[in-house]
CSV table of N, CA and C in Angstrom, one decimal:
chain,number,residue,atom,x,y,z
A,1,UNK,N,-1.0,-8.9,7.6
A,1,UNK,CA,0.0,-9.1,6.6
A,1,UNK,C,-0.6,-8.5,5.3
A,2,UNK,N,0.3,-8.0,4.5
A,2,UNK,CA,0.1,-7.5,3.1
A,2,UNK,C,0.5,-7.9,1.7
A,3,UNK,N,-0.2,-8.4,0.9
A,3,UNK,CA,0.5,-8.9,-0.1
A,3,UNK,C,-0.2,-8.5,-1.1
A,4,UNK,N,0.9,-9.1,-2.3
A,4,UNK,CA,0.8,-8.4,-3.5
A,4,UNK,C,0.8,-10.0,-4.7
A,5,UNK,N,0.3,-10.0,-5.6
A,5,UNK,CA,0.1,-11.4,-6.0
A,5,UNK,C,1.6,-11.7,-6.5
A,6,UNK,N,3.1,-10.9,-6.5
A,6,UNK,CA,4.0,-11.7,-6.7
A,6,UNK,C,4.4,-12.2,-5.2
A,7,UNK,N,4.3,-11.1,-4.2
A,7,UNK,CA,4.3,-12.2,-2.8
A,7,UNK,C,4.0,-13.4,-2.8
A,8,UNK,N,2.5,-13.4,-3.1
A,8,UNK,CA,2.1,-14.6,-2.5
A,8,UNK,C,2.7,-15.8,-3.4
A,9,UNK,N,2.8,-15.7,-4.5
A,9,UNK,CA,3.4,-16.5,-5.8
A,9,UNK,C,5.1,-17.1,-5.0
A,10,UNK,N,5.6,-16.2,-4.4
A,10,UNK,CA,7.2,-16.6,-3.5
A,10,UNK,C,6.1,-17.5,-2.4
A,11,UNK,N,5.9,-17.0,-1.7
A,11,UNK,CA,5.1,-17.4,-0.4
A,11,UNK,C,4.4,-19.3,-1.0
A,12,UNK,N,3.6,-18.8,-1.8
A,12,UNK,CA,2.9,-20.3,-1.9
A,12,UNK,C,4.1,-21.3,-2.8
A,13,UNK,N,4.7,-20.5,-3.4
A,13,UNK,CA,6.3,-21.5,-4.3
A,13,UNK,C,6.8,-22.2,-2.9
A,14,UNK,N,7.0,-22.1,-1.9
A,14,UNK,CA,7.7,-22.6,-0.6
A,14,UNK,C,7.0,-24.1,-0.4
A,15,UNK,N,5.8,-24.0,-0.2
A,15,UNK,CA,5.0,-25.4,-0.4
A,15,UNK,C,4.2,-26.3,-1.5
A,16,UNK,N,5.3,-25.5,-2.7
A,16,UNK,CA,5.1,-26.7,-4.1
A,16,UNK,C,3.6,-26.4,-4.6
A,17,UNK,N,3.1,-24.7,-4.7
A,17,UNK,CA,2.1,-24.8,-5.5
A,17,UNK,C,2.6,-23.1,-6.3
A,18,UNK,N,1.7,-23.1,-7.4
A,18,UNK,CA,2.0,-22.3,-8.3
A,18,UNK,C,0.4,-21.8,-8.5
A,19,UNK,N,0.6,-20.5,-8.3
A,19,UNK,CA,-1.0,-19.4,-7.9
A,19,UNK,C,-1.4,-19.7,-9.5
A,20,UNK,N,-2.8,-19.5,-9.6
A,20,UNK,CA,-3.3,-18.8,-11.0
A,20,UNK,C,-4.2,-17.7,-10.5
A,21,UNK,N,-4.0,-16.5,-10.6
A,21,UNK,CA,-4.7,-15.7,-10.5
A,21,UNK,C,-5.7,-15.2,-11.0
A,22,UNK,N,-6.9,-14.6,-10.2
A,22,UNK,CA,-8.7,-14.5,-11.2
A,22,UNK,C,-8.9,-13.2,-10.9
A,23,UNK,N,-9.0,-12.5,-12.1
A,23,UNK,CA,-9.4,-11.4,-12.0
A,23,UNK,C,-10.6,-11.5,-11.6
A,24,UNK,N,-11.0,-10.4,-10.9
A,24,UNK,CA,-12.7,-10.2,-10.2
A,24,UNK,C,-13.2,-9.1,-9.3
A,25,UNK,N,-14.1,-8.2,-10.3
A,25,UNK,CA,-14.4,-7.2,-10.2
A,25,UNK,C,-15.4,-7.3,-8.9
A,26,UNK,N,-15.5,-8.7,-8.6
A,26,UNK,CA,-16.9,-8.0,-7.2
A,26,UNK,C,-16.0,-8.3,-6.0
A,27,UNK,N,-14.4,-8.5,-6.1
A,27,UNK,CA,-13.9,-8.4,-4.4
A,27,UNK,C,-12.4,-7.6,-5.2
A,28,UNK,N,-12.8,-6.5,-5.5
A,28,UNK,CA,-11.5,-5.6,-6.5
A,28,UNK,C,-10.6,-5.2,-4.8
A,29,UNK,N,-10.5,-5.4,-4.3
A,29,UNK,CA,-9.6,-5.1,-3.1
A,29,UNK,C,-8.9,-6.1,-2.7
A,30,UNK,N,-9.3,-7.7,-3.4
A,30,UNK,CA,-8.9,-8.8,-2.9
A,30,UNK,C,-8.0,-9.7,-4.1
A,31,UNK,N,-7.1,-10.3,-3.8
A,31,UNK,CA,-6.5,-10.9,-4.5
A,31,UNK,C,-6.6,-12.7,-4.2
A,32,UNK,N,-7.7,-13.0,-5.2
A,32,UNK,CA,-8.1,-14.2,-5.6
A,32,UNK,C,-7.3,-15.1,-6.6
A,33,UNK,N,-6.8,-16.7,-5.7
A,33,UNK,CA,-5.9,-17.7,-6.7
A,33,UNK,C,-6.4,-18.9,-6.4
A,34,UNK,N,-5.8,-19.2,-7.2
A,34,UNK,CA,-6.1,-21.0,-7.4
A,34,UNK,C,-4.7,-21.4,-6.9
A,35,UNK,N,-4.5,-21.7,-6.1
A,35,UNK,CA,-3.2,-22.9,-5.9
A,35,UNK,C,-3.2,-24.4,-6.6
A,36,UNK,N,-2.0,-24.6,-7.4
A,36,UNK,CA,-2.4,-25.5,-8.2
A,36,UNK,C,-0.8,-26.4,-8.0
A,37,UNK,N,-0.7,-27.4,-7.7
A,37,UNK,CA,0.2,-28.5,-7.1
A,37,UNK,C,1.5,-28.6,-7.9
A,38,UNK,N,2.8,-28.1,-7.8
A,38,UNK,CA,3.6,-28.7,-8.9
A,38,UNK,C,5.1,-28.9,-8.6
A,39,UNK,N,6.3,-29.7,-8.8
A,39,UNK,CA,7.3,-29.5,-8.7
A,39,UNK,C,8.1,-28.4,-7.7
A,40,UNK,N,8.3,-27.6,-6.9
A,40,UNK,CA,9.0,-27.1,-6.1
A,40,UNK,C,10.6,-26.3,-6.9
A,41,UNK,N,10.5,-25.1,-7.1
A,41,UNK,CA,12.0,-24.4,-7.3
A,41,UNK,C,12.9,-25.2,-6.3
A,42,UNK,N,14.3,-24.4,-6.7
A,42,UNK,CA,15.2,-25.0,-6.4
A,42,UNK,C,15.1,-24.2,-4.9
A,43,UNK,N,15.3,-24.2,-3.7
A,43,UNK,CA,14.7,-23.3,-2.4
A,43,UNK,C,15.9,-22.1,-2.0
A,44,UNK,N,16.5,-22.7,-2.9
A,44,UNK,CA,17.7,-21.3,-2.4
A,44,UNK,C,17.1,-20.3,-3.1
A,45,UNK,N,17.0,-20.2,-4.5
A,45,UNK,CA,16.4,-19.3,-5.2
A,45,UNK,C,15.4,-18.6,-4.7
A,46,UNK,N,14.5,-19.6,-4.3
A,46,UNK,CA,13.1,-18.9,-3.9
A,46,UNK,C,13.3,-18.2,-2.3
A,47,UNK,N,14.5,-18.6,-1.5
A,47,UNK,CA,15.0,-18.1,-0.1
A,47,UNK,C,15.6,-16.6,-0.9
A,48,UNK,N,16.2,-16.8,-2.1
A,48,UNK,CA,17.1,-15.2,-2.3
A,48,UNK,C,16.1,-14.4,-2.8
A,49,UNK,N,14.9,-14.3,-3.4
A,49,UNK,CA,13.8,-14.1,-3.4
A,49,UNK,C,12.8,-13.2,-2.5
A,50,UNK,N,12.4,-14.4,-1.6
A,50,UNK,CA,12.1,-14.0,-0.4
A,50,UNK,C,12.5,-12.6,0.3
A,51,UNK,N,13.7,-13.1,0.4
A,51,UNK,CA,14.7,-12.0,1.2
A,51,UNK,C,14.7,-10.8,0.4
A,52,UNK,N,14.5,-10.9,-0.9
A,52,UNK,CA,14.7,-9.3,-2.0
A,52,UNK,C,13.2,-8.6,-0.9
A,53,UNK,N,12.1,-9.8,-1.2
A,53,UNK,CA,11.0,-9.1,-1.1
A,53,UNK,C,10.7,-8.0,0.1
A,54,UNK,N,11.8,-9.2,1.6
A,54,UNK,CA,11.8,-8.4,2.9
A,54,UNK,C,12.5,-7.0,2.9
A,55,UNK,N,13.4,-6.7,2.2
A,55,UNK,CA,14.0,-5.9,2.3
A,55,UNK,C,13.3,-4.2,1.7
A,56,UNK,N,12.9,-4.8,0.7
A,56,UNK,CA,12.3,-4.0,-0.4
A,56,UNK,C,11.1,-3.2,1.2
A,57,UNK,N,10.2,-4.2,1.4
A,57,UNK,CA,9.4,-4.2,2.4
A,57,UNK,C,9.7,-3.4,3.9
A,58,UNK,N,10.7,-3.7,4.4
A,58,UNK,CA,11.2,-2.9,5.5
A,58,UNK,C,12.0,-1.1,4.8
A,59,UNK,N,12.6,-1.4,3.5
A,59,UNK,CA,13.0,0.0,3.3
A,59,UNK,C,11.6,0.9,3.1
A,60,UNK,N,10.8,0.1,2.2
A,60,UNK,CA,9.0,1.0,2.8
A,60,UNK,C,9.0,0.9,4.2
A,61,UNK,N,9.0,0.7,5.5
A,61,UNK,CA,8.6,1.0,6.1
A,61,UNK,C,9.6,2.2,7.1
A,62,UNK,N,11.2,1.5,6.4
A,62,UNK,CA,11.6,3.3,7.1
A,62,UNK,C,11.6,4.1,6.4
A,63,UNK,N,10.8,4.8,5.6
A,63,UNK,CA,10.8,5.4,4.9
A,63,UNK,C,9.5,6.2,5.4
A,64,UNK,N,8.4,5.1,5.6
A,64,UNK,CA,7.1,5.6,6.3
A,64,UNK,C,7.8,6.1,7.8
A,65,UNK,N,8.5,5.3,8.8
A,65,UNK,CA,8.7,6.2,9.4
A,65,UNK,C,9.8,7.4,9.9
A,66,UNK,N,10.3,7.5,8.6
A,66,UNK,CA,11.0,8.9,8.5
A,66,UNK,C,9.6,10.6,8.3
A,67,UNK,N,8.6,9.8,7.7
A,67,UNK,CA,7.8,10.9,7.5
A,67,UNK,C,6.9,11.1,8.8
A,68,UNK,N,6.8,9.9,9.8
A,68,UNK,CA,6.1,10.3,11.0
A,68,UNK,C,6.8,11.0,11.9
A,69,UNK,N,8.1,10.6,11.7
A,69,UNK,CA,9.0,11.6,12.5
A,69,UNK,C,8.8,13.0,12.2
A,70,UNK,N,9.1,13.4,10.9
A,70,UNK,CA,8.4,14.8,11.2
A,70,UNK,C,7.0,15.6,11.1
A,71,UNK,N,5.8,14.8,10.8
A,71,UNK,CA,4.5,15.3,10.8
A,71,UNK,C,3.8,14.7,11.6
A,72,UNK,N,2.7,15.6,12.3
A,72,UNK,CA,2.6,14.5,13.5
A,72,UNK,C,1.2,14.2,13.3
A,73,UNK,N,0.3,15.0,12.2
A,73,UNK,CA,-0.9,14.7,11.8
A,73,UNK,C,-0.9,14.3,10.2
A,74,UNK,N,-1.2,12.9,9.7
A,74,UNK,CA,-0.8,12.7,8.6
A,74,UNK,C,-2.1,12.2,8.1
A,75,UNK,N,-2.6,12.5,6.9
A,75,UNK,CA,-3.5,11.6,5.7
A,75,UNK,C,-2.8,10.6,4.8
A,76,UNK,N,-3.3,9.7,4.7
A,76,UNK,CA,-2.9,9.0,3.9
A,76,UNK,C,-3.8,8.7,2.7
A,77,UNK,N,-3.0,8.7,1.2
A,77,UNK,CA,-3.8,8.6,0.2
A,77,UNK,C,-4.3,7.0,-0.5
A,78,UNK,N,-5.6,7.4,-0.5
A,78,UNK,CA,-5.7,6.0,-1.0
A,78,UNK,C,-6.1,4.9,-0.1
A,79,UNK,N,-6.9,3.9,-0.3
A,79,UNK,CA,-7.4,2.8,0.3
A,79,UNK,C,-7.3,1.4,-0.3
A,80,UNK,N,-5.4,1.7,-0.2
A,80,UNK,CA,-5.0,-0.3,-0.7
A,80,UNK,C,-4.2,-0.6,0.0
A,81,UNK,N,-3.8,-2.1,-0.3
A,81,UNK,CA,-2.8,-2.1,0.5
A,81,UNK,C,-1.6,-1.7,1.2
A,82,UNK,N,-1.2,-0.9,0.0
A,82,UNK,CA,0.0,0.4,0.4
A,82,UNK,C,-0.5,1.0,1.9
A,83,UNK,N,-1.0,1.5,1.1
A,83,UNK,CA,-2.2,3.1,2.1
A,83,UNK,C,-2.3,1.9,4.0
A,84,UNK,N,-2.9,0.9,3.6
A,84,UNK,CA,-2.9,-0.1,4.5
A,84,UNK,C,-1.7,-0.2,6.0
A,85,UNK,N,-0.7,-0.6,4.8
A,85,UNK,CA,0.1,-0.7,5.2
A,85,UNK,C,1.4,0.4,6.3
A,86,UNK,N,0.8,1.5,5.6
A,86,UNK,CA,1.7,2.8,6.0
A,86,UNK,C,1.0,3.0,7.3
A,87,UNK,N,-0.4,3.0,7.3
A,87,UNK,CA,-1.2,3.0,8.5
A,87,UNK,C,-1.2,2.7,9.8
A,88,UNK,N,-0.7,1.2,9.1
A,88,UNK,CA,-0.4,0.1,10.7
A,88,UNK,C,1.3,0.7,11.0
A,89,UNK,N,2.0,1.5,10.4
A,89,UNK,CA,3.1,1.6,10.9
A,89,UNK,C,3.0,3.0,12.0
A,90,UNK,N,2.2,4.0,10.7
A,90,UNK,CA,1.7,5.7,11.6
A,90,UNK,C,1.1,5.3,12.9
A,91,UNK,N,0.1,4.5,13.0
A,91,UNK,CA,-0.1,4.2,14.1
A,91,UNK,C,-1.1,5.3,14.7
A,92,UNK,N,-0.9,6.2,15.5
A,92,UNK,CA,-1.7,7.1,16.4
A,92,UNK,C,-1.5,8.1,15.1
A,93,UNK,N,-0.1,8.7,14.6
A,93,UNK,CA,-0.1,10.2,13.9
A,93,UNK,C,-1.1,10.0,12.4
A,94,UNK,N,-2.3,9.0,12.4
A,94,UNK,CA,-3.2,9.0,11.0
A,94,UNK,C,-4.4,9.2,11.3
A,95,UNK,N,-4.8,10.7,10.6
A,95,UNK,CA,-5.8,11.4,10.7
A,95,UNK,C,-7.3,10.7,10.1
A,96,UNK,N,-6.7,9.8,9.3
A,96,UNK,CA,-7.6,9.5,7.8
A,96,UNK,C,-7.3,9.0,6.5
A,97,UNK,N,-7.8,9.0,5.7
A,97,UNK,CA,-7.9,8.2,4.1
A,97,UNK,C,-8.1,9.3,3.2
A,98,UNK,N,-7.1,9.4,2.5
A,98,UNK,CA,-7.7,10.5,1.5
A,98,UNK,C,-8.3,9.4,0.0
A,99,UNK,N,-9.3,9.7,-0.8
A,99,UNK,CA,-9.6,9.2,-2.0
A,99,UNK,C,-10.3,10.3,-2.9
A,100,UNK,N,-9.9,10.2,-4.0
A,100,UNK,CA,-10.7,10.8,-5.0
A,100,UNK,C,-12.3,10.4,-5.4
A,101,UNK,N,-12.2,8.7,-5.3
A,101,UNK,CA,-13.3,7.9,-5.9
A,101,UNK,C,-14.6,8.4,-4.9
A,102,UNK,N,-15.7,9.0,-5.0
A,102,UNK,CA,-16.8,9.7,-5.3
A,102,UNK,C,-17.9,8.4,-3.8
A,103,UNK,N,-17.5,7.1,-5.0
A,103,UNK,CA,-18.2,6.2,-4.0
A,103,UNK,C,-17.1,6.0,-2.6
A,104,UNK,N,-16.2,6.3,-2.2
A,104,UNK,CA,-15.7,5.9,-0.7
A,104,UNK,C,-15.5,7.4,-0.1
A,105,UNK,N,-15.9,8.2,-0.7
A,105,UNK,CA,-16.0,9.2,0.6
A,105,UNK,C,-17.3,9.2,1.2
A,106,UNK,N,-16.7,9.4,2.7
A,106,UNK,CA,-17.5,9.4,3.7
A,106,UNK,C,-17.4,7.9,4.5
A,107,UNK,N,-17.2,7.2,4.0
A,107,UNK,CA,-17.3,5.5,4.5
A,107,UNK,C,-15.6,5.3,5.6
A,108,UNK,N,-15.9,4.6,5.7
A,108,UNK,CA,-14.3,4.6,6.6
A,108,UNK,C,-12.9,3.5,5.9
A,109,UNK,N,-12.1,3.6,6.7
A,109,UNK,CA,-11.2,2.1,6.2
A,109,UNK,C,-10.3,2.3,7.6
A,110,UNK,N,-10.0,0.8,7.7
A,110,UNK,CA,-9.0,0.5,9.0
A,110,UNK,C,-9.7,1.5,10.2
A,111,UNK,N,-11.2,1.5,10.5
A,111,UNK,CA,-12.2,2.4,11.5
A,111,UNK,C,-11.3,4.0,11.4
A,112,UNK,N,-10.8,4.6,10.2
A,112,UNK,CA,-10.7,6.1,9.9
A,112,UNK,C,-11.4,6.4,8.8
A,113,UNK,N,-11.7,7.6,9.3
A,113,UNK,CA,-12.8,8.3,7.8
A,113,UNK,C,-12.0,8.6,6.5
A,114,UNK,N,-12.5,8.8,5.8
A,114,UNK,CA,-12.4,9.0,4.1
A,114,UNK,C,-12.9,9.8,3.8
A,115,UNK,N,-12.0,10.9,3.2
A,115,UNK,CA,-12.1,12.3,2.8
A,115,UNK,C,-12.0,12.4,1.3
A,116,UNK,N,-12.0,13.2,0.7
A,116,UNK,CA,-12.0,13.7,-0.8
A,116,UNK,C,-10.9,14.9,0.1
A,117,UNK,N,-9.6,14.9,-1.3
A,117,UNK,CA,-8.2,15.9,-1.3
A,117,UNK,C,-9.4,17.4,-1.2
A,118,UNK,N,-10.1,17.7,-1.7
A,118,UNK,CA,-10.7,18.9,-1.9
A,118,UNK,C,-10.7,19.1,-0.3
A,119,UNK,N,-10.9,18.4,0.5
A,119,UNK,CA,-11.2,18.7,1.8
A,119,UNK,C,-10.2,19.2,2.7
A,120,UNK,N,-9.3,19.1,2.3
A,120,UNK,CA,-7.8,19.4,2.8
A,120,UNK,C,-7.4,21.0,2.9
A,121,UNK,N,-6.8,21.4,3.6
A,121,UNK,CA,-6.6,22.4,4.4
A,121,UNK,C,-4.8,23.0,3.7
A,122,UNK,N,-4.3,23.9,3.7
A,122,UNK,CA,-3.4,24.2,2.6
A,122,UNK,C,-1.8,23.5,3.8
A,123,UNK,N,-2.2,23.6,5.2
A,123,UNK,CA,-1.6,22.8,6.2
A,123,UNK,C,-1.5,21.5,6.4
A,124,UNK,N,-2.5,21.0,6.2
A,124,UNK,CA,-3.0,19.7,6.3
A,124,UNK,C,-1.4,18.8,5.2
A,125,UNK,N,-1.0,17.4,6.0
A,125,UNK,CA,0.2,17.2,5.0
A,125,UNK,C,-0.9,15.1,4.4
A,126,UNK,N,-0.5,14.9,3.1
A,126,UNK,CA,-1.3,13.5,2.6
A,126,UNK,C,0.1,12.7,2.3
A,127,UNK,N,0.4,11.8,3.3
A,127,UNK,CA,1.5,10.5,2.5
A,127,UNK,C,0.9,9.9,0.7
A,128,UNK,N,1.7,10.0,-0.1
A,128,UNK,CA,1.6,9.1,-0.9
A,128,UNK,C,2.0,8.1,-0.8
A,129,UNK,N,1.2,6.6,-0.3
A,129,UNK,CA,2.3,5.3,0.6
A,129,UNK,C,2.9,4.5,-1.1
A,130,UNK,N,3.6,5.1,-1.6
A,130,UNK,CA,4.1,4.7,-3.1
A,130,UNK,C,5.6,5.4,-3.4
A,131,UNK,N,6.1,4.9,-4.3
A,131,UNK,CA,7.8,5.3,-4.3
A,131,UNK,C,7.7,6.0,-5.7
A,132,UNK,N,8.5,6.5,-6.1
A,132,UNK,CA,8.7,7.4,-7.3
A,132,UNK,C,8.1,7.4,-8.6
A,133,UNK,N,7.9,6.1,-8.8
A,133,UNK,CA,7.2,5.7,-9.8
A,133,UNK,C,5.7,6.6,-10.3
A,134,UNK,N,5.2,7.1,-8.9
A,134,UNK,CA,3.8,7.3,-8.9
A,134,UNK,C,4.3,9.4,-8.8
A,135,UNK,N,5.8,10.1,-9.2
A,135,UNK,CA,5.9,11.6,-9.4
A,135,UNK,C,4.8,12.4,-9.9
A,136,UNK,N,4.3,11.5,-11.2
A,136,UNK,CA,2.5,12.6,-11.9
A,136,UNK,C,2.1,12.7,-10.7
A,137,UNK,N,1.4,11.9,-10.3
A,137,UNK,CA,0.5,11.5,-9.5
A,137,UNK,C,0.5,12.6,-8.1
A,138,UNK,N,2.0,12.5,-7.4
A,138,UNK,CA,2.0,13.7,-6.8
A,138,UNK,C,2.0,15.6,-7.6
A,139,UNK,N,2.5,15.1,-8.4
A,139,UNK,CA,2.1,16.8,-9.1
A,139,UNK,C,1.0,17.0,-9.4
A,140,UNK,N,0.3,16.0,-10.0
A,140,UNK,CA,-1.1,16.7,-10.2
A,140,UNK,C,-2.1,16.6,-9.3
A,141,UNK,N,-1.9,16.1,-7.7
A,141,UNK,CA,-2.6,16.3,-6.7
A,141,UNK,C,-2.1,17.9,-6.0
A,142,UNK,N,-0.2,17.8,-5.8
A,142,UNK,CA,-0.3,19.0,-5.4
A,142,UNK,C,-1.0,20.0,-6.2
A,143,UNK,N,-0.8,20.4,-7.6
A,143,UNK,CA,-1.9,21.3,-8.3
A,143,UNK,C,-2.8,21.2,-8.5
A,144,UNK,N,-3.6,20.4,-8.1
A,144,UNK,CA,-5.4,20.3,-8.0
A,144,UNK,C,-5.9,20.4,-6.5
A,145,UNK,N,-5.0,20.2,-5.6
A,145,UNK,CA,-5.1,20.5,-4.2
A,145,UNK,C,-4.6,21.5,-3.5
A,146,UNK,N,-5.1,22.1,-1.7
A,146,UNK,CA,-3.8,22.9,-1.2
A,146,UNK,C,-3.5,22.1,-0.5
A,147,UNK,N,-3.8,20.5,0.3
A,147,UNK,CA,-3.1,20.2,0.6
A,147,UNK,C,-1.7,20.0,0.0
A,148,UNK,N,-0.3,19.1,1.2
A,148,UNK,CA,1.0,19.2,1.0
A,148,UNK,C,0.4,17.9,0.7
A,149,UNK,N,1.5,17.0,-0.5
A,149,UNK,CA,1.3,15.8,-0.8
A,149,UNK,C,2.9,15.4,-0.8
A,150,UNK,N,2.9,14.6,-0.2
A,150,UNK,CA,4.6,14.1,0.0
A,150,UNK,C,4.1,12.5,-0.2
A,151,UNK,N,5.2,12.5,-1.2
A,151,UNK,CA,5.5,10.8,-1.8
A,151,UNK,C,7.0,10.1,-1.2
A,152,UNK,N,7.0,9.0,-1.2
A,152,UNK,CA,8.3,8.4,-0.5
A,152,UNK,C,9.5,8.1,-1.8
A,153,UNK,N,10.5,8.5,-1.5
A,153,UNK,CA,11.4,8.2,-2.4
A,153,UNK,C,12.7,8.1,-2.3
């Protein structure tokens, strides 16, 4: 499972606690809270909620698999949850982990290697497991790179 600290905030609201979240630089992959005991929402709310989140959730994943339908060797960028996430859906069609960051290439994630974009091949295609919001981000990888960088949108 994958979560995001307003997930878990719906998620732990269901059994009458309210997160405080800690920032913390020595598990920066991890999302660290305090569950702290209080009064319970009204549950319909927190049920219509829920259900935004599922959906939101499933349209990312047909979306990831509209892109495995047509590429059948895919990179994926980045090593978070997203990137995570798109992974367990690709399934067999995931070559790898693309990252910029200096310290994770070469190391692995989900047992696939971690490349640096420079290593990419002008064929080679990189999921961006992220929706529109993150457009720079694909422009200025496709022009700093030859790989193809396709974002979900």
């Amino acid at each position: 499972h994958y979560f995001s600290p307003n997930t878990l905030d719906v998620l732990c609201s269901f059994f009458g606690f309210r997160n405080i979240n800690i920032e913390s630089s020595i598990f920066e992959k991890d999302i660290l809270v305090i569950g702290q005991k209080y009064k319970r929402k009204n549950s319909r709310q927190c049920r219509g909620i829920l259900d935004s989140l599922l959906v939101q959730v499933d349209n990312f994943r047909e979306k990831i698999l509209a892109v495995r339908a047509i590429y059948k060797n895919i990179w994926i960028f980045g090593t978070t949850m997203e990137a995570a996430f798109a992974e367990s859906i690709c399934e067999t069609n995931i070559r790898g982990f693309i990252d910029e960051d200096p310290k994770r290439i070469g190391k692995t994630f989900h047992e696939k290697p971690i490349i640096h974009p420079k290593s990419l091949d002008t064929h080679e295609v990189c999921l961006l497991p992220y929706f529109s919001s993150f457009l720079k981000l694909k422009s200025r990888l496709n022009n700093e790179y030859s790989a193809n960088f396709i974002l979900l949108d």
